[in-house]
XYZ file of C-alpha atoms in Angstrom:
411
model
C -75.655 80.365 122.664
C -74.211 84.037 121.809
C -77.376 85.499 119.998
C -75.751 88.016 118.269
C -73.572 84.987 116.409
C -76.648 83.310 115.805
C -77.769 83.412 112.028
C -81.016 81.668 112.949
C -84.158 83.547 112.449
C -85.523 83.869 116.327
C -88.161 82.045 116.048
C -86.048 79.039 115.685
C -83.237 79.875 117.856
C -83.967 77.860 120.787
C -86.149 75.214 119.779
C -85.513 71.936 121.376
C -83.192 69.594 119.462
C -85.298 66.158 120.222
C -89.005 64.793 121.506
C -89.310 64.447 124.688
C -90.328 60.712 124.497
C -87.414 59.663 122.601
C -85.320 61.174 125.001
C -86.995 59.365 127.928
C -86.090 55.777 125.182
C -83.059 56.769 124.785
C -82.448 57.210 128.850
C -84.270 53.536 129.538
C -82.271 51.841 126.771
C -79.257 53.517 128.657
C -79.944 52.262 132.357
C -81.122 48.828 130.499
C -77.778 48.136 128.861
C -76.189 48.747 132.592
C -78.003 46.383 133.716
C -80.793 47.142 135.500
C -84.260 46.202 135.784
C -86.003 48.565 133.138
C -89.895 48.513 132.374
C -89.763 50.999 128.942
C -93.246 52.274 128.520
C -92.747 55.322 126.718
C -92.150 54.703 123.341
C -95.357 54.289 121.073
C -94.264 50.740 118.869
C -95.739 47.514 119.508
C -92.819 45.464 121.112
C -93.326 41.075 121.389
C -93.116 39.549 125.070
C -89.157 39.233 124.072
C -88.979 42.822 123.465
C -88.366 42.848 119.997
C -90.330 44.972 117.344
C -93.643 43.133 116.218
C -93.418 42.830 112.568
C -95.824 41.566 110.114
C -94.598 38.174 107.726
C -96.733 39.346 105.121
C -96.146 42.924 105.149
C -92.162 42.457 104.848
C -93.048 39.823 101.832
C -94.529 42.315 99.954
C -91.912 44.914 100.175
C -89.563 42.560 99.435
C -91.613 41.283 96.075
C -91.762 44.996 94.835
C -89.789 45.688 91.416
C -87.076 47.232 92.115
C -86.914 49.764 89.192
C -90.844 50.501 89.887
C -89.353 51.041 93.620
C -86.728 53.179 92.340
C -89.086 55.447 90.350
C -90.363 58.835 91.444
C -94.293 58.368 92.485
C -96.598 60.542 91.354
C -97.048 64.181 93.447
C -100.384 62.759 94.881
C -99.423 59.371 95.018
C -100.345 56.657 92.563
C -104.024 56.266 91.978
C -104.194 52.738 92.709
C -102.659 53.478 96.242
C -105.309 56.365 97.211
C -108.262 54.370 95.790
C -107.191 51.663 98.452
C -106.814 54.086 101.205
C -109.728 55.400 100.590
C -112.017 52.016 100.848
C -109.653 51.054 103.498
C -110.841 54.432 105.649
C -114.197 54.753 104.408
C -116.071 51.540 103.220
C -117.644 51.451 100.079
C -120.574 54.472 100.911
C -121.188 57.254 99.954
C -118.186 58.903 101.696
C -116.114 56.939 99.755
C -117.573 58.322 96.368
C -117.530 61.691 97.850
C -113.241 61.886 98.670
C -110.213 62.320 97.334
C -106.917 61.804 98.571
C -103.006 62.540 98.244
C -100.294 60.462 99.751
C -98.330 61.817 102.507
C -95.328 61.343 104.967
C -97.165 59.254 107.749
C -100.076 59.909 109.706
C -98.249 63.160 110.847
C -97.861 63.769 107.102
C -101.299 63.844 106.667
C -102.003 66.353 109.813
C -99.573 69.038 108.859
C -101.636 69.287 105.118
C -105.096 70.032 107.211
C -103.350 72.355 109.236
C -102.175 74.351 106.573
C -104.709 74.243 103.902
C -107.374 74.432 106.162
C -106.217 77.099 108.738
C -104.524 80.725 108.031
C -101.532 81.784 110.078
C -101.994 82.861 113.454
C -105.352 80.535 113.705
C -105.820 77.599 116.191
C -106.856 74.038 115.791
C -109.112 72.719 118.174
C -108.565 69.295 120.199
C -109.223 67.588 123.142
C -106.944 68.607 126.182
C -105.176 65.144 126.397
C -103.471 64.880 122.825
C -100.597 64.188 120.994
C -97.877 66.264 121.263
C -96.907 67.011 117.753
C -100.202 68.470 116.931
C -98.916 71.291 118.761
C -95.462 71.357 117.053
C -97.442 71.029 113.298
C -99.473 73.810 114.716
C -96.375 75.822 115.965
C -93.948 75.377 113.089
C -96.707 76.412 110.691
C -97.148 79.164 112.608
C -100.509 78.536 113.719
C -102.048 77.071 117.042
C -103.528 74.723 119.385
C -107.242 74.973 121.456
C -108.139 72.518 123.738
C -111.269 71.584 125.577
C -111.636 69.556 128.918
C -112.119 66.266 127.129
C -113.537 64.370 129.752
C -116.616 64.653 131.958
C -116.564 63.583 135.853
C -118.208 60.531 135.304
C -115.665 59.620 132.965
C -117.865 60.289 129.068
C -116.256 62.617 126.478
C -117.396 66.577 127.413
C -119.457 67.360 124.653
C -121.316 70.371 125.855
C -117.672 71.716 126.469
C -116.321 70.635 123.056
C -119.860 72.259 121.382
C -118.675 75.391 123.427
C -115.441 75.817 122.525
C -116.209 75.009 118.752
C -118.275 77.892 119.220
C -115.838 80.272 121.315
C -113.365 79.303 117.773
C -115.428 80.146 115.492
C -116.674 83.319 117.004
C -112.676 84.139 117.545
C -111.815 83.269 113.944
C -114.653 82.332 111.663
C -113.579 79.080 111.046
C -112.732 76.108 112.645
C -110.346 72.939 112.044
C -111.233 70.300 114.465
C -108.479 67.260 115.319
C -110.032 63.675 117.078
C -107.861 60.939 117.428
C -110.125 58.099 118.159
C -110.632 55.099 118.203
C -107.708 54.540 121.168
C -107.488 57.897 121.640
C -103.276 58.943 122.182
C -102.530 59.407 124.781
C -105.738 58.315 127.356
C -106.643 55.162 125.096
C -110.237 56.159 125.376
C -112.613 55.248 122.243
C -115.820 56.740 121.509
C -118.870 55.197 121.666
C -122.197 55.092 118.825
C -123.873 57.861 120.737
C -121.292 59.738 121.603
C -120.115 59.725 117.788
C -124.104 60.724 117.151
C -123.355 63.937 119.551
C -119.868 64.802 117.343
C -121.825 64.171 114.260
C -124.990 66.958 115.294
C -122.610 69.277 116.528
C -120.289 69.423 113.808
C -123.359 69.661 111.219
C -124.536 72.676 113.957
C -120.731 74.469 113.364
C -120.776 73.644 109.718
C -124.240 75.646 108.813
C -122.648 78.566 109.924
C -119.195 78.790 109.719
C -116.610 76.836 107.595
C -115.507 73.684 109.206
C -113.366 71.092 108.715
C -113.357 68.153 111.148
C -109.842 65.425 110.776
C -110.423 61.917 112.292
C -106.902 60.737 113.192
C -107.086 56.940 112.181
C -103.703 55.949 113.652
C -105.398 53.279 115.900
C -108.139 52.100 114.367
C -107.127 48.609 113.676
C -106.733 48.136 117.423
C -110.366 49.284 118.682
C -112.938 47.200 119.621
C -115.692 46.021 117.980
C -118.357 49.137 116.596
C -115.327 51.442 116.962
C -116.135 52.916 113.140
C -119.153 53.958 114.264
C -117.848 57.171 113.162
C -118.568 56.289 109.454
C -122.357 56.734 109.693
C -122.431 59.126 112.483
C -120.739 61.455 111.263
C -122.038 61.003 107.286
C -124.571 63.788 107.847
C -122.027 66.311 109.365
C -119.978 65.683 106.156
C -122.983 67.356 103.930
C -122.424 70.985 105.445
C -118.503 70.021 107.140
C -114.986 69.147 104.738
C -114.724 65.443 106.981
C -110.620 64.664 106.552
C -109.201 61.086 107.518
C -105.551 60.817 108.629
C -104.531 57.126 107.711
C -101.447 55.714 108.353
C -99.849 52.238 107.682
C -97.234 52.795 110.430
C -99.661 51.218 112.908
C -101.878 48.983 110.931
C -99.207 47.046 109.125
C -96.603 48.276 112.057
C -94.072 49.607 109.312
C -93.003 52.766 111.760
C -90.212 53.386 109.737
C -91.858 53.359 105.650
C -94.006 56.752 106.377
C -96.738 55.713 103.947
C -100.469 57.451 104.934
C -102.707 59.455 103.018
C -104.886 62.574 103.894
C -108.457 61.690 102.867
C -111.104 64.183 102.468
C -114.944 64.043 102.293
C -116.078 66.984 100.566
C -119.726 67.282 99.475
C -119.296 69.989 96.416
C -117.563 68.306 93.201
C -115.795 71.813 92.574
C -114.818 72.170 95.911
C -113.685 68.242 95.528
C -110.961 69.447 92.421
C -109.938 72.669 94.922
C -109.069 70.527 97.728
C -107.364 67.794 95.700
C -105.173 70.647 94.195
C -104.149 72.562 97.591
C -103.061 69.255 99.156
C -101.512 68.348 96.089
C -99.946 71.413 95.936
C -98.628 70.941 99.527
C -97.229 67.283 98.482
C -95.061 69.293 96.377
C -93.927 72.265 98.685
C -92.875 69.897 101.661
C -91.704 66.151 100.780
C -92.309 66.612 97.176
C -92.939 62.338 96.318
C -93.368 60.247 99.029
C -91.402 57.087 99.288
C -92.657 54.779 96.443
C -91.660 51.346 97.324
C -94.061 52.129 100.344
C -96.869 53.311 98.701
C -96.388 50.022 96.184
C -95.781 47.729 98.812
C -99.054 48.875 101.051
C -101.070 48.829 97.926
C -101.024 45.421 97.127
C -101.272 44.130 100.576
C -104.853 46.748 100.342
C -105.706 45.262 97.260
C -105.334 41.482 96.548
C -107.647 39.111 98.298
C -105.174 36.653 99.133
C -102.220 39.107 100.683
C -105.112 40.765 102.259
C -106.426 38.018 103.758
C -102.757 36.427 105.305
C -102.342 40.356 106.351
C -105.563 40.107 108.694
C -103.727 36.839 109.885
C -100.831 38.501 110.812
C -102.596 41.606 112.475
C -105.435 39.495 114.825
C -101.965 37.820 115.988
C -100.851 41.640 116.899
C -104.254 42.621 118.465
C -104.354 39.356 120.491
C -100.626 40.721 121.774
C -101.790 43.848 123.244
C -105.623 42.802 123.565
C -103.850 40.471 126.463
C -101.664 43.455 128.189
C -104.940 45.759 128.160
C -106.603 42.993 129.686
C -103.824 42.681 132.478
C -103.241 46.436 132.859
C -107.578 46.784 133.308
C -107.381 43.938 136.294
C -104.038 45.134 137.804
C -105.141 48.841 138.004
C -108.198 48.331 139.613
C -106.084 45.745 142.068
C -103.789 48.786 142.986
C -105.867 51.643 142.561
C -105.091 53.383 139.788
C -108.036 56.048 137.845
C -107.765 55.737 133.973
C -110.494 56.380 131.300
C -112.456 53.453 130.196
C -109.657 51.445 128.229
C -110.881 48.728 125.319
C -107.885 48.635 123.355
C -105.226 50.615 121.667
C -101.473 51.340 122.433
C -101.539 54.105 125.073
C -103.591 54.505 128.402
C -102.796 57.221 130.716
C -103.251 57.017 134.571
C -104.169 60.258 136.317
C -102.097 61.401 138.817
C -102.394 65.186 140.965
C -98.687 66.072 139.424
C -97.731 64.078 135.922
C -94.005 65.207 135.916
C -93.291 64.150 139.735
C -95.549 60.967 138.812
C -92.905 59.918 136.224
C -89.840 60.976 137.949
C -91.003 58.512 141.308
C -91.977 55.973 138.802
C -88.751 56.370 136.735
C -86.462 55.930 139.856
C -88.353 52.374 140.066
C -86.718 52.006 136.391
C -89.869 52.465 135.218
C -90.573 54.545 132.783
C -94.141 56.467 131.120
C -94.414 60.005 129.593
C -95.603 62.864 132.232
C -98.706 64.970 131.229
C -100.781 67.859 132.959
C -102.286 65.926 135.236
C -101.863 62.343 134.354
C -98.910 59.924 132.494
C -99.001 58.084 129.338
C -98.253 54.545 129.482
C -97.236 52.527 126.527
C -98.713 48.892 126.873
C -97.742 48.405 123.480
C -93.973 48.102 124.776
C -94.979 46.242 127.958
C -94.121 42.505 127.857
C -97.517 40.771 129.468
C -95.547 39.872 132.867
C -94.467 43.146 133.236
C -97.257 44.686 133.553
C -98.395 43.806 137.377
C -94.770 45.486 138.827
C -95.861 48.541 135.938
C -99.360 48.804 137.807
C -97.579 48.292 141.659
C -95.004 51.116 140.681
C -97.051 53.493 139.275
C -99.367 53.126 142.310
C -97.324 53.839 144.546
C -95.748 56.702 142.473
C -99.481 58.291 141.975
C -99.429 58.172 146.350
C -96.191 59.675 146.835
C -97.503 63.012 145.183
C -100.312 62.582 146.627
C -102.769 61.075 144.569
């Protein structure tokens, strides 16, 4: 690059071209088609035994049964109502919470994470998040101009740190006089942990703590939640309180849940307690729908709504998904028994896509594994491994290699 040819503004001038995961794909797909022997756990999409993308009958019905001039149509700025009055019972049952939020359509999940970042946060702020998270949060944060916090999420026996998340929410607020706090539970990306009732009790009482004396916001990143385990919304109730005195926002996504990756239907959902601060919020993020993707795609948002809304779609869709959940309820299952067999320290692991094995040096961790032809995402201290793209008999050699990766760097 000759800088002084460069028309770029700086700040963009040497920003990477790709994501690091889809680069690692891209490599496994590579050495695959030679060939050889390839285990491809990087890549966050639920994969059958035969390697091919798990898709959902029902879901690619109702795309298909869409009108195609409705399809064709601009959707509204926010979304059509019937599609965010869906999303919303979808997130947040039928409560109170429900009555209490409003919601826009966005692009995705990721969609939905950018508008809390910038309605909710001025330039130069930071979000706060565990330190194990998902890597875009920090590129929303950094393209926004804004940044990322973290706090040790994990305690040595294994719980989520809340005196240290309590602390830092302070330390934020103290720093910046407000606070915008990012979960991603249940199956947390990347360690596959989930919170449990009490430990969503804990979140709930500190949050309502913050939220008497600063402005907070607290975003529940839903990607997972069809995969938890039972009591995994837990969150609902617990957290009901902190929503009286906190904005609570829901990231929901239908690229998971009805494992259409490649649609980018999901909504940001907000609980606000004030009806006038209700209309505010519903404007900014409406406002934002406008300043980024402008409509989002409206066969989508059609498609999702029905299969949200009518009992009998509904119904064959829950068919459809246990059959996914049973798919990678049987790898977690495997990985649980095969890492203990081998040796490997993970946080507790009940479901979800991810899991991520700790390890004294991620990077060198990956690169061992990866010279097996096996291939997971290196972290500070740890890799991600996708057992959503791990056939079931695959998963023994995954848990053998990564062993003895983890011991070659000393772990």
């Amino acid at each position: 690059i000759r800088p002084h040819h460069l028309r770029l503004i700086s700040e963009s001038a040497a920003r990477p071209g790709d994501d690091p995961i889809f680069t690692l794909d891209a490599e496994a797909r590579r050495r695959a088609r030679g060939g050889e022997k390839v285990i491809n756990a990087s890549l966050g999409a639920l994969l059958t035994e035969e390697g091919e993308l798990a898709v959902m009958p029902t879901v690619t019905e109702a795309f298909r049964s869409v009108d195609a001039a409705r399809a064709a149509s601009y959707a509204p700025i926010a979304g059509d109502p019937s599609f965010l009055d869906a999303v919303r019972l979808d997130a947040l049952g039928r409560g109170e919470l429900a009555r209490r939020a409003v919601a826009v359509a966005t692009a995705g999940g990721t969609g939905a994470i950018h508008h809390a970042v910038v309605n909710y946060l001025d330039p130069g702020q930071a979000l706060l998040t565990t330190s194990y998270y998902w890597g875009p949060y920090r590129i929303i944060a950094t393209h926004s101009r804004r940044k990322v916090r973290t706090f040790p999420m994990l305690t040595d026996e294994g719980g989520l740190d809340l005196a240290a998340f309590e602390s830092a929410l302070e330390s934020l607020i103290a720093d910046q006089g407000r606070a915008l706090v990012i979960f991603n539970f249940p199956c947390h990306n990347p360690t596959g942990y989930t919170l449990d009732a009490e430990e969503w009790k804990q979140v709930g009482e500190i949050l309502a703590r913050a939220g008497r004396s600063a402005p907070v916001a607290f975003l529940l990143d839903l990607a997972y939640a069809h995969y938890g385990a039972a009591g995994s919304d837990a969150w609902i109730e617990a957290l009901a309180p902190a929503a009286e005195v906190c904005d609570l926002l829901v990231a929901w996504s239908a690229s998971k849940s009805f494992a259409q990756y490649g649609a980018r239907v999901g909504s940001l959902i907000a609980v606000v307690d004030d009806e006038e601060d209700r209309k505010a919020v519903f404007n900014a993020l409406s406002y934002s729908c406008r300043g980024t993707w402008s409509n989002c795609n409206h066969l989508g948002l059609l498609a999702i709504t029905r299969l949200l809304t009518e009992p009998e779609i509904a119904q064959r869709v829950a068919v459809d998904r246990r059959e996914m959940i049973n798919l990678l309820g049987n790898r977690v299952e495997a990985f649980n028994r095969e890492a203990a067999r081998v040796g490997l320290r993970h946080p507790r692991y009940e479901g979800g896509f991810f899991v991520t094995v700790f390890t004294p040096d991620g990077p060198a961790t990956a690169a061992a594994a990866r010279a097996e032809g096996v291939f997971v995402v290196p972290l500070e201290g740890a890799v991600r491994v996708a057992l959503c793209s791990t056939p079931l008999a695959d998963v023994p050699r995954l848990s053998e290699v990564l062993g003895r990766a983890v011991k070659s760097v000393g772990g």
